[in-house]
mmCIF file of C-alpha atoms in Angstrom:
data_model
loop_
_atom_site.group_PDB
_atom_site.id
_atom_site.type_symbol
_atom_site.label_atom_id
_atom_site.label_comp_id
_atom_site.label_asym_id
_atom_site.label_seq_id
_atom_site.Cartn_x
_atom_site.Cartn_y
_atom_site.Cartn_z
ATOM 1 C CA UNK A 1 0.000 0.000 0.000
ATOM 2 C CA UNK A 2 1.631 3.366 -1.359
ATOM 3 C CA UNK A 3 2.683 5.409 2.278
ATOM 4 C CA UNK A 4 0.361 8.037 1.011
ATOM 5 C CA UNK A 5 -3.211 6.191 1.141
ATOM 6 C CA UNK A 6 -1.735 4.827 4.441
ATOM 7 C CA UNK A 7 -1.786 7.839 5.992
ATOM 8 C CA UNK A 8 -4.783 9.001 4.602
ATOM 9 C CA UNK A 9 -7.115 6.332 5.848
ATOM 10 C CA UNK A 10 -5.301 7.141 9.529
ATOM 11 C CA UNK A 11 -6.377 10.407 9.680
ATOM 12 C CA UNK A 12 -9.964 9.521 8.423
ATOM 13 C CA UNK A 13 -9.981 6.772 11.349
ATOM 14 C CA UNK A 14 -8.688 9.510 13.739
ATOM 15 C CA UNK A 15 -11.570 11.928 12.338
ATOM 16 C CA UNK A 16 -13.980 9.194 13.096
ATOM 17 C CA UNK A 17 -12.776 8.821 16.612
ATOM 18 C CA UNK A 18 -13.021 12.703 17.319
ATOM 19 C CA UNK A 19 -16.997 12.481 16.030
ATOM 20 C CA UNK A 20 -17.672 9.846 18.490
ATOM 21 C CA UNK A 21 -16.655 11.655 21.484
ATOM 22 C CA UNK A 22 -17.205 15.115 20.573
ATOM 23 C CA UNK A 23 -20.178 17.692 21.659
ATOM 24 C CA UNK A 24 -23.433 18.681 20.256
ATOM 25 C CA UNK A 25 -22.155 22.261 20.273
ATOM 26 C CA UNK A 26 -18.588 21.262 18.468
ATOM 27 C CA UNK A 27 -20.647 18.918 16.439
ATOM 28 C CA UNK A 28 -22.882 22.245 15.144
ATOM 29 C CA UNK A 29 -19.173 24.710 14.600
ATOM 30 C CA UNK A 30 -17.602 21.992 12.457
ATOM 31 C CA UNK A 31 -20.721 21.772 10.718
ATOM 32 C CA UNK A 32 -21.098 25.302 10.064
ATOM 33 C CA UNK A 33 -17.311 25.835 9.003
ATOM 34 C CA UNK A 34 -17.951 23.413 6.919
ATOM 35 C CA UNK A 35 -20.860 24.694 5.219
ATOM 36 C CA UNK A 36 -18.946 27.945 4.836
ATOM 37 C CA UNK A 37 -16.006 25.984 3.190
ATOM 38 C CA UNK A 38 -18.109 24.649 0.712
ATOM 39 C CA UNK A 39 -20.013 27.962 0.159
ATOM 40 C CA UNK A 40 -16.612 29.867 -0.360
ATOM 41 C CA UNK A 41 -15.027 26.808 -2.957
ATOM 42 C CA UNK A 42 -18.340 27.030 -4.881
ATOM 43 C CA UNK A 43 -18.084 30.655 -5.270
ATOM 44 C CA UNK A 44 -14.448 30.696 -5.919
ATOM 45 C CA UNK A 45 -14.987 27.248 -8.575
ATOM 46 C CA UNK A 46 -12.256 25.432 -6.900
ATOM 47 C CA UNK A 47 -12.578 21.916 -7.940
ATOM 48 C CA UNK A 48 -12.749 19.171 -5.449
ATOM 49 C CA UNK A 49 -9.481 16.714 -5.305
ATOM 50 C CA UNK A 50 -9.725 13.602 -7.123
ATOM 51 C CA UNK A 51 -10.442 10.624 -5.168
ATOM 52 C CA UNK A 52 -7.641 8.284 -5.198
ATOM 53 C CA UNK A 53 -7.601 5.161 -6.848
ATOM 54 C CA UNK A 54 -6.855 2.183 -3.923
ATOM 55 C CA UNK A 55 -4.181 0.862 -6.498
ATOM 56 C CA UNK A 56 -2.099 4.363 -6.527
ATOM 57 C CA UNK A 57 -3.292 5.434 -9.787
ATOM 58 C CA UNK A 58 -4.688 8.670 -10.348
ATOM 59 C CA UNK A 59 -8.782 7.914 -10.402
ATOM 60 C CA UNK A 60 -9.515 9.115 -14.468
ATOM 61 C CA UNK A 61 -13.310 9.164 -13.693
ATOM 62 C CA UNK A 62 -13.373 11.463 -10.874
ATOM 63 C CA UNK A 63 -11.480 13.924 -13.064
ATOM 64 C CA UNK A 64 -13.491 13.624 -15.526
ATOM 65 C CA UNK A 65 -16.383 14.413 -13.498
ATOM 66 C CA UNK A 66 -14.273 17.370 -11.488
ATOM 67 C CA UNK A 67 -13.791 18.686 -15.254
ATOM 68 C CA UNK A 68 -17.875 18.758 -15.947
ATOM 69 C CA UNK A 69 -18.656 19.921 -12.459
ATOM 70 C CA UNK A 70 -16.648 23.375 -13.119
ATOM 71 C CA UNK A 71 -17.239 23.985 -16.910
ATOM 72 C CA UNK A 72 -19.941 27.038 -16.939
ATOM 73 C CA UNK A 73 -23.475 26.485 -17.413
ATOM 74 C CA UNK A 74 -24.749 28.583 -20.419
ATOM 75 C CA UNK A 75 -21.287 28.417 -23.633
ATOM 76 C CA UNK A 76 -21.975 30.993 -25.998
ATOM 77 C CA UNK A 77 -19.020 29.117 -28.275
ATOM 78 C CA UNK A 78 -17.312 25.758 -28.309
ATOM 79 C CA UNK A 79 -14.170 27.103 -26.501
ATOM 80 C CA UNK A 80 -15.300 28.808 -23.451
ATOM 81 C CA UNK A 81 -17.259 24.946 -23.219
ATOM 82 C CA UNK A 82 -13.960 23.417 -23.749
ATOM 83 C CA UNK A 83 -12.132 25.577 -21.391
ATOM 84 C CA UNK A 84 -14.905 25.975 -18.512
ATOM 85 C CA UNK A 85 -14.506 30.176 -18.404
ATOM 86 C CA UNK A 86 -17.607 31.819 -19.978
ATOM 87 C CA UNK A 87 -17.146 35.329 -21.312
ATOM 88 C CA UNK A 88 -20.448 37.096 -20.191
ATOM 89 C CA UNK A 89 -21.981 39.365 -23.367
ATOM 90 C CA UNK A 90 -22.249 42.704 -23.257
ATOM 91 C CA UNK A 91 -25.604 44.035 -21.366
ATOM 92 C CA UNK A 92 -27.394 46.354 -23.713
ATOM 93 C CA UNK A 93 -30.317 48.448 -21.436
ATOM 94 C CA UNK A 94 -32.547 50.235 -22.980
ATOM 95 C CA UNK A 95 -33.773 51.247 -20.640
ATOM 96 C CA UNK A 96 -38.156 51.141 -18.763
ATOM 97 C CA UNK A 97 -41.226 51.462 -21.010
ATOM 98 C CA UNK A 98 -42.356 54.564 -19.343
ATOM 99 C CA UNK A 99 -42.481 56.982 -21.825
ATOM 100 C CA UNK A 100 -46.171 57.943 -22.748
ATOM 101 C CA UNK A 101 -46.576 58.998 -26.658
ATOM 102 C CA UNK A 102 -47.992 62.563 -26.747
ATOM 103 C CA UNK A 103 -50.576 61.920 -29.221
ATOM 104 C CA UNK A 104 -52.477 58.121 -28.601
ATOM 105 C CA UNK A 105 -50.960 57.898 -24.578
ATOM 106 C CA UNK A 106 -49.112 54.143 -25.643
ATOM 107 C CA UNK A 107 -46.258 53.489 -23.664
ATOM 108 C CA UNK A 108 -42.479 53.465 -25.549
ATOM 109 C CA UNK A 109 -39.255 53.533 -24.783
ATOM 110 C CA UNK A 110 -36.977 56.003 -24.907
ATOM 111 C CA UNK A 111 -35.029 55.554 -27.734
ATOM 112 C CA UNK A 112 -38.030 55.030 -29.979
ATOM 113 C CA UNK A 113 -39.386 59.010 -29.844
ATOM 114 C CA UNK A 114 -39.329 59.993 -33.749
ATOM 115 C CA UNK A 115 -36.657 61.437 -34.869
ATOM 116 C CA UNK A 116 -36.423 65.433 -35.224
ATOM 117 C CA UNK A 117 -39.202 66.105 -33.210
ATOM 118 C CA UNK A 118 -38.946 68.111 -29.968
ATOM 119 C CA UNK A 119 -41.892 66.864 -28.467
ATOM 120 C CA UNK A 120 -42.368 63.044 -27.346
ATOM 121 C CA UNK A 121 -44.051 61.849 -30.464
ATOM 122 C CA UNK A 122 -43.742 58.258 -31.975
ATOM 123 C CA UNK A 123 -44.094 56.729 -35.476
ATOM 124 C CA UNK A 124 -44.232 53.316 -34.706
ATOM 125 C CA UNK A 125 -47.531 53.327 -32.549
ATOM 126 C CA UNK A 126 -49.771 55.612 -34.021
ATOM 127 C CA UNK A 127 -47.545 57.326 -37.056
ATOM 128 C CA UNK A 128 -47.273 60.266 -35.661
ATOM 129 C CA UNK A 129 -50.652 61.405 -34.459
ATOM 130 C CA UNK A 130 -52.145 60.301 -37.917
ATOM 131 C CA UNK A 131 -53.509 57.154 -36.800
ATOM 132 C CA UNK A 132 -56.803 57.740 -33.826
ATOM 133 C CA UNK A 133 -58.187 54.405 -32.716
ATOM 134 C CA UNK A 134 -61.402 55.019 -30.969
ATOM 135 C CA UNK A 135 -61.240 54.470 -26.877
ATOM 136 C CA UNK A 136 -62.808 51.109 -25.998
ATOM 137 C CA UNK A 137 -66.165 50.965 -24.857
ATOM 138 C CA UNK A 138 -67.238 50.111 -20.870
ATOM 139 C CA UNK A 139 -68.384 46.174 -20.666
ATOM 140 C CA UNK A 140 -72.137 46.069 -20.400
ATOM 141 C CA UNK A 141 -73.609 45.875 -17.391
ATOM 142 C CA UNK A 142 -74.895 42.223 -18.176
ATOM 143 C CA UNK A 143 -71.671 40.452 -18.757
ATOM 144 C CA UNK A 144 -69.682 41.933 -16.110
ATOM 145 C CA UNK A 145 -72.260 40.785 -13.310
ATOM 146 C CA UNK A 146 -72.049 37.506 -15.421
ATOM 147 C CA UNK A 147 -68.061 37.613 -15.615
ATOM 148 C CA UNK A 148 -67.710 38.552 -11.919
ATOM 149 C CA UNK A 149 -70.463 36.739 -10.159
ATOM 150 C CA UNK A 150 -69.469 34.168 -7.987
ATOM 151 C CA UNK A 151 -72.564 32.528 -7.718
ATOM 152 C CA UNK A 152 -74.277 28.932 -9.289
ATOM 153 C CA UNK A 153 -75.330 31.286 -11.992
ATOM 154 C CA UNK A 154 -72.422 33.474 -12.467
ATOM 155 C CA UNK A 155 -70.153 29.871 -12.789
ATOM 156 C CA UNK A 156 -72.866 28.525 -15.080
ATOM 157 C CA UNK A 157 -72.314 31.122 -17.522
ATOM 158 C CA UNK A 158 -68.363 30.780 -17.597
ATOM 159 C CA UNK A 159 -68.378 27.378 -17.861
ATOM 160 C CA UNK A 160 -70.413 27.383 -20.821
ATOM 161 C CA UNK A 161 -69.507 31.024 -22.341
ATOM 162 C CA UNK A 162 -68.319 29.554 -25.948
ATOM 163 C CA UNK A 163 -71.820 27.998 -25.824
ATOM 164 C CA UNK A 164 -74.133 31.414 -25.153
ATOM 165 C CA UNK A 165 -71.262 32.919 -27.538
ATOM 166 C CA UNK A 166 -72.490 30.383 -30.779
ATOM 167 C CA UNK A 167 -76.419 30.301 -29.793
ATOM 168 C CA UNK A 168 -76.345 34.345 -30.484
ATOM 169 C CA UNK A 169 -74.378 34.302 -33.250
ATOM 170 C CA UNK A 170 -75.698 35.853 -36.241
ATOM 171 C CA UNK A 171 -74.165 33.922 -39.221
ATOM 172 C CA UNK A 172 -72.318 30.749 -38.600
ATOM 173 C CA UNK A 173 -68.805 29.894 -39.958
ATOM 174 C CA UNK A 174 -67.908 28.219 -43.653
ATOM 175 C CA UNK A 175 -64.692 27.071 -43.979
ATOM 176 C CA UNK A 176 -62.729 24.241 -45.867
ATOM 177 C CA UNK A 177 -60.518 22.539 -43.536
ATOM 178 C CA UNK A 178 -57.649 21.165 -43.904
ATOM 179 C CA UNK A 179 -57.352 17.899 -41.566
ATOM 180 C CA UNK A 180 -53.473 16.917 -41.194
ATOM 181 C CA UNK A 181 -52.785 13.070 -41.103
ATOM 182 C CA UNK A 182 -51.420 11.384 -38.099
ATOM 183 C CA UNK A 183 -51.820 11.165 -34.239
ATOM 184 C CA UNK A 184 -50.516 14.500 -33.115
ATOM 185 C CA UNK A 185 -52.367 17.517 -31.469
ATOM 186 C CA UNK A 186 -55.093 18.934 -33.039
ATOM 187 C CA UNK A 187 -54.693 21.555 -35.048
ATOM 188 C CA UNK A 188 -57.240 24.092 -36.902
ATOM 189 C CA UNK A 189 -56.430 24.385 -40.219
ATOM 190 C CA UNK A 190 -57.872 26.069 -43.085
ATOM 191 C CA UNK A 191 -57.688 26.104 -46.796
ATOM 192 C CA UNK A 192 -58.933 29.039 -48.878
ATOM 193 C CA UNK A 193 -61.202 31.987 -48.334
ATOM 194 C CA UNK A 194 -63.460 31.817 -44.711
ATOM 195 C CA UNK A 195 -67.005 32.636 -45.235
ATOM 196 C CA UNK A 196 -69.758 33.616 -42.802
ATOM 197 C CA UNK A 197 -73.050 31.919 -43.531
ATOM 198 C CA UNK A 198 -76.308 33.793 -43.571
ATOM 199 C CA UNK A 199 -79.641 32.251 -44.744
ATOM 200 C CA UNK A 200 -82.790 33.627 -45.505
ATOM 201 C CA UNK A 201 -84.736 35.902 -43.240
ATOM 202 C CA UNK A 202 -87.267 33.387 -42.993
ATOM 203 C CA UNK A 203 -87.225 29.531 -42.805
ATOM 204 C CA UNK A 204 -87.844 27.634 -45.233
ATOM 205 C CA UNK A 205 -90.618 24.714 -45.355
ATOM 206 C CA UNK A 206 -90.114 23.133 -41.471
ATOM 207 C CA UNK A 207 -87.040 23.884 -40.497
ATOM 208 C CA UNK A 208 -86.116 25.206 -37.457
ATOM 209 C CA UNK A 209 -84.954 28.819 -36.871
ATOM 210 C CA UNK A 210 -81.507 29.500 -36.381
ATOM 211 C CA UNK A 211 -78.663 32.370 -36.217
ATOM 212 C CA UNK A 212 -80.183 35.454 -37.537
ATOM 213 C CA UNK A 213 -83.136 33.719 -38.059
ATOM 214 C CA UNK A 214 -84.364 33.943 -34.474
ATOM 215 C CA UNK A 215 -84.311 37.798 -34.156
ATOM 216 C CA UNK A 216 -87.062 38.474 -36.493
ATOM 217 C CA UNK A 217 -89.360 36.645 -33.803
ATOM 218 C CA UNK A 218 -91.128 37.868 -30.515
ATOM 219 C CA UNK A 219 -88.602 38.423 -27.508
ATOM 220 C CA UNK A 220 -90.029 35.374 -25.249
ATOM 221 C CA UNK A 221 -90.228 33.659 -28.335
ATOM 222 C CA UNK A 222 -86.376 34.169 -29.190
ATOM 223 C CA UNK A 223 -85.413 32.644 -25.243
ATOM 224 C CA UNK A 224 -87.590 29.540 -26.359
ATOM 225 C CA UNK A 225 -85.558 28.776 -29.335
ATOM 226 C CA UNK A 226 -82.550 29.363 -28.052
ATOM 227 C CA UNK A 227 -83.136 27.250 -25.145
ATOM 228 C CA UNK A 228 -84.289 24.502 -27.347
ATOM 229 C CA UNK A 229 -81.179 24.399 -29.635
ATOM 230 C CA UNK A 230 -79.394 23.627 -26.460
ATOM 231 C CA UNK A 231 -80.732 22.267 -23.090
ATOM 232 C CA UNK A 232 -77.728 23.322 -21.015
ATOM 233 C CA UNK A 233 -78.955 27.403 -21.648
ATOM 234 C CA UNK A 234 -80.445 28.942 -18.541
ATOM 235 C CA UNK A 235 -83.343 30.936 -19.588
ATOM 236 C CA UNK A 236 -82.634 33.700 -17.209
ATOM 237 C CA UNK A 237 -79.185 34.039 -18.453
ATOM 238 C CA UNK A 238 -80.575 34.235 -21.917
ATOM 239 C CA UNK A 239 -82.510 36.705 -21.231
ATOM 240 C CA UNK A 240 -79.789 39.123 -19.704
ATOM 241 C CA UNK A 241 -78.027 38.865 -22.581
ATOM 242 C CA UNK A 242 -80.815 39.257 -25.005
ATOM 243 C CA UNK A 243 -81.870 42.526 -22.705
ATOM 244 C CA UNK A 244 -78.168 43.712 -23.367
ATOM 245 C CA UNK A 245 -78.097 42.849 -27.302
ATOM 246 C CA UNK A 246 -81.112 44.887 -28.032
ATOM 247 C CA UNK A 247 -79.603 47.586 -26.468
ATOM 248 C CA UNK A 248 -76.247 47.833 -27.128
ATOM 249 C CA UNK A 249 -75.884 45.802 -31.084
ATOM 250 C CA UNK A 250 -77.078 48.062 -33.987
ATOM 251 C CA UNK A 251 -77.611 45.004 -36.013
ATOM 252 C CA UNK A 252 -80.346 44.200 -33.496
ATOM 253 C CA UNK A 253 -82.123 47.085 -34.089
ATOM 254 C CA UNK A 254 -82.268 46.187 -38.046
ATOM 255 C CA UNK A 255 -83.354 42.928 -37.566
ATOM 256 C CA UNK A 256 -86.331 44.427 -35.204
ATOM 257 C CA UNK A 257 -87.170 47.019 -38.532
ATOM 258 C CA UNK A 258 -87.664 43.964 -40.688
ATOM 259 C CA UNK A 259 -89.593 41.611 -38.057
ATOM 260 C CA UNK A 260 -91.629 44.982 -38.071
ATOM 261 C CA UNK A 261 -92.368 45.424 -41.614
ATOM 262 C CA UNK A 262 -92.912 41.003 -42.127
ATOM 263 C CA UNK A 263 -95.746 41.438 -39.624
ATOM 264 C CA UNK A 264 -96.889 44.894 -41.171
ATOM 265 C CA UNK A 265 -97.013 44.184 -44.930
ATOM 266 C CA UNK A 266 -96.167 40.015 -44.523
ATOM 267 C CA UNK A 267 -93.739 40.032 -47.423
ATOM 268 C CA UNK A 268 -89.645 40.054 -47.139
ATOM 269 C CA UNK A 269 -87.995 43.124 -48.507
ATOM 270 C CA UNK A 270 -84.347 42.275 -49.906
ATOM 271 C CA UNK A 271 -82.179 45.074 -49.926
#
């Protein structure tokens, strides 16, 4: 046995001695100096000495790890990952988005003002003043108690919104899709032009009323059909948001002229 392993495993066997008989409070410094060894070597990147090989030879596969332990984490090229020292890039700041634009109020950053101007004025949000997008309207009062209300019927509504969405839609959706082969997520494809479907004002022969079709009708007449085309539609839900359609969608209001002038004159006017 080489003299150096020999006296390496008598000092571990005198460590282990020193355990045995020592303190709780020794036992809790040598802990602690021992965490701050470690804390101080991983800040520094000193690599840990290879563990010996029993037969005196240097141990190849605890270099090898020692060597992947200290190379950095993110290599920008293949030598700073060869050598294990990373060059950190240069920080470009640019700075908070806290300028306002003096014309549409977005927020911008600095560098991004228009250039020859005095004034804070952009080009890239609203070309320079030319572009005025309207301010956005307050949510009716109907579907922000809906939105907001954290009761059975408040939940109901949210948990089938995409549902009340469809059953007052006024034309529904033509499309050619285009259905990928395979087992892999689904995915909503389409192939040419995207169409939305109207149909007559009235129905024809027996069929049932649908889309646009049901505003010509009487208001508690309107709840029934929509109700039918779907039995999971609360009627008092359907009703708030029929109350808020015919008072907030202009296209409402056109479809109430012509229900008006069917039941006056009983003919269909195309225009």
């Amino acid at each position: 046995m080489p003299p150096s392993l020999k006296s390496a495993r008598k000092h571990v066997k005198y460590k282990r001695m020193c355990r045995q008989t020592e303190s709780q409070d020794a036992r809790n410094k040598r802990l602690e100096d021992q965490r701050i060894r470690q804390q101080r070597a991983r800040q520094l990147k000193r690599p840990a000495l290879p563990v010996p090989d029993p037969n005196g030879r240097p141990n190849q596969h605890a270099n090898k790890r020692m060597k992947m332990q200290n190379r950095p984490v993110v290599a920008y090229s293949l030598e700073e990952y060869d050598t294990g020292v990373a060059k950190c890039p240069t920080i470009n700041d640019v700075g908070a988005m806290n300028h306002r634009c003096s014309n549409c109020d977005a927020y911008m950053f600095k560098d991004e003002i228009h250039r020859g101007t005095v004034e804070l004025t952009y080009s890239i949000c609203c070309a320079n003043g030319q572009v005025k997008i309207p301010d956005l309207t307050d949510t009716p009062r109907e579907i922000e108690t809906l939105l907001r209300d954290r009761s059975a019927k408040g939940r109901h509504f949210r948990q089938h919104i995409r549902a009340y969405n469809s059953n007052h839609a006024f034309a529904s959706l033509g499309i050619q899709e285009d259905r990928l082969p395979g087992q892999g997520p689904y995915t909503f494809r389409i192939h040419g032009s995207v169409y939305h479907r109207i149909g007559p004002l009235i129905p024809r022969g027996n069929s049932k009323p649908q889309f646009a079709q049901i505003y010509i009708y009487d208001t508690d007449e309107q709840i029934t059909l929509r109700a039918s085309n779907n039995s999971d539609m609360d009627t008092e839900i359907l009703r708030d948001i029929q109350s808020m359609l015919h008072r907030c969608n202009p296209f409402v209001k056109q479809f109430e002229m012509a229900s008006n002038h069917i039941c006056v004159t009983g003919q269909v006017q195309n225009s």
